[in-house]
Amino acid sequence: MNQELMTEDLQQKLDKLKDYIKNLGSLAVGFSAGVDSTFLLTVAHEVLGDRALAVTTVDAALPGRELKEAKEFCEQRGIRHVVCVVDPLKIEEYRKNSPDRCYFCKRSFFTEIQKVAKENGIEYVAEGSNMDDLGDYRPGLKAVSELKVQSPLREAGLYKADIRTISKAMGLPTWSKPAYACLASRFVYGEEITEEKLHMIDKAEQFLIENGFYEERVRMHGNLARIEVPAKDIPRLAENGMREAVYEKFKEIGFLYVTLDIGGYRMGSMNATLKDKA
């Protein structure tokens, strides 16, 4: 632990998190290999040892790179890890991409994780939302509440910036990893989600990542792809050579139109349509 990065406030929050997890006794963490769940799992394993279990749910909305990172992280640290396959596309409200899609998805995921936990003698299940997640439209948190899933990071009062700083102090590789949301969040509300469309978005985003755009989103509006990257990356994406390469690749993937959003990357941009209606 790099104590130089740890302020008194951060240390108090970390201690509070450890005490909360210790009192649970055993914990299965919904593990996506993102910033929050990696930090939570690491602390849980430090506190509980083999009484901490990582559970990764796999569906068409999870890119292969994320599953690979999840497996490698647990293998390297000797953390018990279970991978289970789920299919939220069987749920009509999810498939039709209603505004509360995330509720049905999270409910199916954590119902499965609870089964895995029970099979492995684990009493509690936890997810990795933090204090910042309370400020946006998050229907998935309703499912978390209904299923009595634990939210240790929020219980400890941790914000995303806190988690990144403590993760850096702990030497976790995810401390600077860009925020990630499942591929289902790339669709305009009301557009049907299919496995084929999810694969299209996955391929398109993977292409951008391979070309150095690590913080990106490809939003799908019918046959149109709307690319979001941070404002500083817009000139590089729009320059000759790169622009043509992206356009040709996206056309090859199956998009008819390819656009660059000059507003830049912003988390949860699809929720703007809900706010407009409200």
Tab-separated table of C-alpha atoms in Angstrom:
chain	number	residue	atom	x	y	z
A	1	MET	CA	0.000	0.000	0.000
A	2	ASN	CA	1.356	3.415	-1.011
A	3	GLN	CA	0.471	5.394	2.111
A	4	GLU	CA	1.523	8.675	0.484
A	5	LEU	CA	-1.698	8.571	-1.570
A	6	MET	CA	-3.902	7.828	1.420
A	7	THR	CA	-5.448	10.828	3.151
A	8	GLU	CA	-7.007	10.439	6.588
A	9	ASP	CA	-10.474	10.570	5.018
A	10	LEU	CA	-9.644	7.815	2.513
A	11	GLN	CA	-8.138	5.620	5.226
A	12	GLN	CA	-11.262	6.024	7.347
A	13	LYS	CA	-13.472	5.024	4.424
A	14	LEU	CA	-11.276	2.012	3.658
A	15	ASP	CA	-11.362	0.920	7.299
A	16	LYS	CA	-15.141	1.316	7.340
A	17	LEU	CA	-15.388	-0.839	4.200
A	18	LYS	CA	-13.215	-3.553	5.718
A	19	ASP	CA	-15.240	-3.586	8.935
A	20	TYR	CA	-18.498	-3.816	6.976
A	21	ILE	CA	-17.233	-6.760	4.929
A	22	LYS	CA	-15.760	-8.479	7.993
A	23	ASN	CA	-19.135	-8.348	9.742
A	24	LEU	CA	-20.785	-10.082	6.758
A	25	GLY	CA	-18.574	-13.124	7.284
A	26	SER	CA	-18.793	-14.419	3.716
A	27	LEU	CA	-19.410	-12.588	0.462
A	28	ALA	CA	-19.968	-13.279	-3.241
A	29	VAL	CA	-19.041	-10.250	-5.342
A	30	GLY	CA	-20.639	-9.628	-8.716
A	31	PHE	CA	-17.345	-9.207	-10.587
A	32	SER	CA	-17.134	-7.467	-13.972
A	33	ALA	CA	-13.399	-6.574	-13.855
A	34	GLY	CA	-14.305	-2.883	-13.768
A	35	VAL	CA	-12.819	-0.274	-11.435
A	36	ASP	CA	-15.402	-0.655	-8.666
A	37	SER	CA	-15.911	-4.414	-8.573
A	38	THR	CA	-12.165	-5.090	-8.811
A	39	PHE	CA	-11.520	-2.860	-5.811
A	40	LEU	CA	-14.412	-4.380	-3.841
A	41	LEU	CA	-13.339	-7.938	-4.625
A	42	THR	CA	-9.729	-7.208	-3.670
A	43	VAL	CA	-10.716	-5.823	-0.274
A	44	ALA	CA	-13.204	-8.669	0.288
A	45	HIS	CA	-10.525	-11.259	-0.479
A	46	GLU	CA	-8.050	-9.481	1.810
A	47	VAL	CA	-10.569	-9.485	4.667
A	48	LEU	CA	-12.323	-12.825	4.135
A	49	GLY	CA	-9.848	-14.983	2.206
A	50	ASP	CA	-11.582	-18.028	0.708
A	51	ARG	CA	-14.882	-16.858	2.177
A	52	ALA	CA	-14.860	-14.276	-0.608
A	53	LEU	CA	-16.071	-15.447	-4.016
A	54	ALA	CA	-16.003	-13.684	-7.382
A	55	VAL	CA	-18.971	-14.386	-9.658
A	56	THR	CA	-18.946	-13.156	-13.257
A	57	THR	CA	-22.180	-13.320	-15.230
A	58	VAL	CA	-21.681	-13.726	-18.959
A	59	ASP	CA	-24.130	-12.727	-21.665
A	60	ALA	CA	-24.014	-11.245	-25.170
A	61	ALA	CA	-23.611	-7.736	-23.716
A	62	LEU	CA	-20.268	-8.572	-22.071
A	63	PRO	CA	-17.235	-8.082	-24.350
A	64	GLY	CA	-14.807	-10.984	-24.446
A	65	ARG	CA	-11.969	-8.712	-23.282
A	66	GLU	CA	-13.772	-8.044	-19.991
A	67	LEU	CA	-14.278	-11.750	-19.267
A	68	LYS	CA	-10.615	-12.412	-20.081
A	69	GLU	CA	-9.505	-9.693	-17.648
A	70	ALA	CA	-11.816	-11.044	-14.933
A	71	LYS	CA	-10.422	-14.570	-15.257
A	72	GLU	CA	-6.802	-13.427	-15.332
A	73	PHE	CA	-7.197	-11.169	-12.304
A	74	CYS	CA	-8.661	-13.942	-10.151
A	75	GLU	CA	-6.094	-16.493	-11.325
A	76	GLN	CA	-3.184	-14.176	-10.557
A	77	ARG	CA	-4.450	-13.424	-7.043
A	78	GLY	CA	-5.740	-16.860	-6.124
A	79	ILE	CA	-9.339	-15.681	-5.761
A	80	ARG	CA	-12.174	-18.211	-6.066
A	81	HIS	CA	-14.027	-17.414	-9.276
A	82	VAL	CA	-17.229	-18.762	-10.797
A	83	VAL	CA	-18.403	-17.839	-14.306
A	84	CYS	CA	-22.085	-18.365	-15.061
A	85	VAL	CA	-24.002	-17.793	-18.311
A	86	VAL	CA	-27.239	-15.810	-18.285
A	87	ASP	CA	-29.513	-14.698	-21.117
A	88	PRO	CA	-31.488	-11.519	-20.371
A	89	LEU	CA	-32.572	-11.445	-24.035
A	90	LYS	CA	-35.241	-13.947	-22.996
A	91	ILE	CA	-36.838	-11.160	-20.937
A	92	GLU	CA	-39.222	-9.109	-23.083
A	93	GLU	CA	-38.737	-5.824	-21.181
A	94	TYR	CA	-34.978	-6.139	-21.594
A	95	ARG	CA	-35.133	-7.157	-25.238
A	96	LYS	CA	-37.464	-4.264	-26.122
A	97	ASN	CA	-35.120	-1.891	-24.299
A	98	SER	CA	-37.667	-0.206	-22.062
A	99	PRO	CA	-36.368	2.645	-19.864
A	100	ASP	CA	-36.212	0.235	-16.920
A	101	ARG	CA	-34.266	-2.373	-18.907
A	102	CYS	CA	-31.443	-2.344	-16.374
A	103	TYR	CA	-33.843	-3.375	-13.602
A	104	PHE	CA	-34.754	-6.627	-15.369
A	105	CYS	CA	-31.149	-7.295	-16.321
A	106	LYS	CA	-29.774	-6.744	-12.808
A	107	ARG	CA	-32.562	-8.806	-11.289
A	108	SER	CA	-31.768	-11.790	-13.525
A	109	PHE	CA	-28.017	-11.440	-12.924
A	110	PHE	CA	-28.171	-11.188	-9.148
A	111	THR	CA	-30.786	-13.916	-8.849
A	112	GLU	CA	-28.259	-16.188	-10.565
A	113	ILE	CA	-25.382	-14.916	-8.411
A	114	GLN	CA	-27.417	-15.639	-5.280
A	115	LYS	CA	-27.885	-19.228	-6.464
A	116	VAL	CA	-24.142	-19.584	-7.034
A	117	ALA	CA	-23.418	-18.088	-3.613
A	118	LYS	CA	-25.769	-20.527	-1.893
A	119	GLU	CA	-24.208	-23.478	-3.735
A	120	ASN	CA	-20.793	-22.379	-2.463
A	121	GLY	CA	-21.817	-21.775	1.126
A	122	ILE	CA	-21.642	-17.979	0.847
A	123	GLU	CA	-24.256	-16.055	2.839
A	124	TYR	CA	-24.198	-12.592	1.250
A	125	VAL	CA	-24.006	-11.147	-2.273
A	126	ALA	CA	-22.578	-7.718	-3.096
A	127	GLU	CA	-22.456	-5.341	-6.056
A	128	GLY	CA	-20.053	-2.498	-6.770
A	129	SER	CA	-22.091	0.695	-7.066
A	130	ASN	CA	-20.607	3.784	-5.408
A	131	MET	CA	-21.941	7.148	-4.205
A	132	ASP	CA	-21.724	8.690	-7.688
A	133	ASP	CA	-24.226	6.130	-8.985
A	134	LEU	CA	-26.938	7.761	-6.911
A	135	GLY	CA	-26.871	10.855	-9.104
A	136	ASP	CA	-28.103	9.337	-12.379
A	137	TYR	CA	-31.054	7.256	-13.555
A	138	ARG	CA	-30.197	3.780	-12.208
A	139	PRO	CA	-33.190	1.397	-12.305
A	140	GLY	CA	-30.815	-1.475	-11.600
A	141	LEU	CA	-30.438	-0.259	-8.027
A	142	LYS	CA	-34.114	-1.057	-7.473
A	143	ALA	CA	-33.407	-4.716	-8.211
A	144	VAL	CA	-30.382	-4.586	-5.892
A	145	SER	CA	-32.627	-3.303	-3.103
A	146	GLU	CA	-35.421	-5.817	-3.722
A	147	LEU	CA	-33.027	-8.778	-3.689
A	148	LYS	CA	-31.265	-7.439	-0.586
A	149	VAL	CA	-27.910	-7.376	-2.361
A	150	GLN	CA	-25.225	-5.589	-0.349
A	151	SER	CA	-23.628	-2.334	-1.583
A	152	PRO	CA	-20.466	-2.068	0.547
A	153	LEU	CA	-18.887	0.813	-1.397
A	154	ARG	CA	-21.919	3.002	-0.805
A	155	GLU	CA	-22.104	1.887	2.833
A	156	ALA	CA	-18.539	3.151	3.253
A	157	GLY	CA	-19.356	6.465	1.528
A	158	LEU	CA	-16.903	5.879	-1.320
A	159	TYR	CA	-17.015	7.915	-4.526
A	160	LYS	CA	-15.430	6.915	-7.841
A	161	ALA	CA	-12.483	9.279	-7.302
A	162	ASP	CA	-11.897	7.711	-3.873
A	163	ILE	CA	-11.922	4.231	-5.345
A	164	ARG	CA	-9.456	5.157	-8.089
A	165	THR	CA	-7.043	6.741	-5.609
A	166	ILE	CA	-7.159	3.825	-3.144
A	167	SER	CA	-6.877	1.358	-6.042
A	168	LYS	CA	-3.724	3.175	-7.182
A	169	ALA	CA	-2.340	3.054	-3.652
A	170	MET	CA	-3.051	-0.700	-3.595
A	171	GLY	CA	-1.338	-1.205	-6.948
A	172	LEU	CA	-4.473	-2.382	-8.748
A	173	PRO	CA	-4.209	-2.238	-12.560
A	174	THR	CA	-7.777	-0.934	-12.824
A	175	TRP	CA	-7.161	2.355	-10.999
A	176	SER	CA	-6.992	4.241	-14.315
A	177	LYS	CA	-9.288	1.972	-16.343
A	178	PRO	CA	-11.993	3.920	-18.211
A	179	ALA	CA	-15.537	3.599	-16.878
A	180	TYR	CA	-17.477	0.830	-18.566
A	181	ALA	CA	-21.173	0.028	-18.933
A	182	CYS	CA	-22.654	-3.073	-20.559
A	183	LEU	CA	-23.206	-2.970	-24.315
A	184	ALA	CA	-26.980	-2.899	-23.859
A	185	SER	CA	-26.638	0.725	-22.710
A	186	ARG	CA	-25.617	1.731	-26.257
A	187	PHE	CA	-29.149	1.522	-27.681
A	188	VAL	CA	-31.692	4.311	-27.900
A	189	TYR	CA	-34.647	3.417	-25.653
A	190	GLY	CA	-37.335	1.524	-27.525
A	191	GLU	CA	-35.007	-0.071	-30.058
A	192	GLU	CA	-35.016	-3.854	-29.827
A	193	ILE	CA	-31.815	-5.403	-28.524
A	194	THR	CA	-30.565	-8.482	-30.357
A	195	GLU	CA	-27.453	-10.594	-30.072
A	196	GLU	CA	-26.430	-9.534	-33.598
A	197	LYS	CA	-26.634	-5.826	-32.708
A	198	LEU	CA	-24.661	-6.367	-29.501
A	199	HIS	CA	-21.916	-8.089	-31.491
A	200	MET	CA	-21.881	-5.164	-33.952
A	201	ILE	CA	-21.308	-2.681	-31.146
A	202	ASP	CA	-18.690	-4.918	-29.538
A	203	LYS	CA	-16.707	-5.170	-32.800
A	204	ALA	CA	-16.973	-1.431	-33.438
A	205	GLU	CA	-15.799	-0.471	-29.947
A	206	GLN	CA	-13.012	-3.056	-30.032
A	207	PHE	CA	-11.756	-1.472	-33.265
A	208	LEU	CA	-11.657	1.970	-31.628
A	209	ILE	CA	-9.834	0.581	-28.581
A	210	GLU	CA	-7.257	-1.120	-30.799
A	211	ASN	CA	-6.632	2.259	-32.418
A	212	GLY	CA	-5.961	3.992	-29.106
A	213	PHE	CA	-9.414	5.340	-28.220
A	214	TYR	CA	-9.724	3.820	-24.764
A	215	GLU	CA	-12.571	6.003	-23.520
A	216	GLU	CA	-15.281	5.623	-26.139
A	217	ARG	CA	-18.858	4.636	-26.815
A	218	VAL	CA	-20.602	3.516	-29.991
A	219	ARG	CA	-24.294	4.377	-29.664
A	220	MET	CA	-26.731	2.610	-31.983
A	221	HIS	CA	-29.665	4.491	-33.523
A	222	GLY	CA	-31.168	2.011	-35.982
A	223	ASN	CA	-28.612	1.619	-38.786
A	224	LEU	CA	-26.639	4.657	-37.602
A	225	ALA	CA	-23.585	4.508	-35.337
A	226	ARG	CA	-22.925	7.595	-33.183
A	227	ILE	CA	-19.354	7.602	-31.883
A	228	GLU	CA	-18.526	9.364	-28.632
A	229	VAL	CA	-14.922	10.052	-27.612
A	230	PRO	CA	-13.540	12.710	-25.221
A	231	ALA	CA	-13.281	16.176	-26.799
A	232	LYS	CA	-9.480	15.947	-26.858
A	233	ASP	CA	-9.667	12.821	-29.056
A	234	ILE	CA	-12.127	14.219	-31.606
A	235	PRO	CA	-9.442	15.815	-33.848
A	236	ARG	CA	-7.472	12.549	-34.052
A	237	LEU	CA	-10.574	10.521	-34.894
A	238	ALA	CA	-11.636	13.057	-37.534
A	239	GLU	CA	-8.240	13.402	-39.219
A	240	ASN	CA	-7.652	11.950	-42.676
A	241	GLY	CA	-6.637	8.323	-42.571
A	242	MET	CA	-8.235	7.524	-39.232
A	243	ARG	CA	-11.629	8.856	-40.301
A	244	GLU	CA	-11.648	6.709	-43.430
A	245	ALA	CA	-10.446	3.614	-41.552
A	246	VAL	CA	-13.207	3.930	-38.947
A	247	TYR	CA	-15.836	4.561	-41.607
A	248	GLU	CA	-14.820	1.528	-43.685
A	249	LYS	CA	-14.615	-0.764	-40.656
A	250	PHE	CA	-18.018	0.298	-39.333
A	251	LYS	CA	-19.571	-0.195	-42.784
A	252	GLU	CA	-17.994	-3.661	-42.899
A	253	ILE	CA	-19.505	-4.433	-39.484
A	254	GLY	CA	-22.959	-3.526	-40.799
A	255	PHE	CA	-23.668	0.134	-40.036
A	256	LEU	CA	-25.183	2.163	-42.879
A	257	TYR	CA	-24.292	5.558	-41.416
A	258	VAL	CA	-21.327	6.475	-39.213
A	259	THR	CA	-21.311	9.749	-37.247
A	260	LEU	CA	-19.034	11.483	-34.754
A	261	ASP	CA	-20.779	13.238	-31.852
A	262	ILE	CA	-19.116	16.657	-31.528
A	263	GLY	CA	-20.463	16.909	-27.975
A	264	GLY	CA	-17.861	14.329	-26.954
A	265	TYR	CA	-18.109	11.340	-24.636
A	266	ARG	CA	-20.507	11.589	-21.727
A	267	MET	CA	-21.659	8.801	-19.449
A	268	GLY	CA	-25.321	7.837	-19.721
A	269	SER	CA	-25.993	10.055	-22.738
A	270	MET	CA	-28.950	7.873	-23.772
A	271	ASN	CA	-30.729	8.968	-20.581
A	272	ALA	CA	-31.025	12.471	-22.053
A	273	THR	CA	-34.146	11.328	-23.933
A	274	LEU	CA	-35.774	10.417	-20.619
A	275	LYS	CA	-34.927	13.798	-19.128
A	276	ASP	CA	-36.311	15.563	-22.185
A	277	LYS	CA	-39.603	13.697	-21.821
A	278	ALA	CA	-39.715	14.460	-18.111
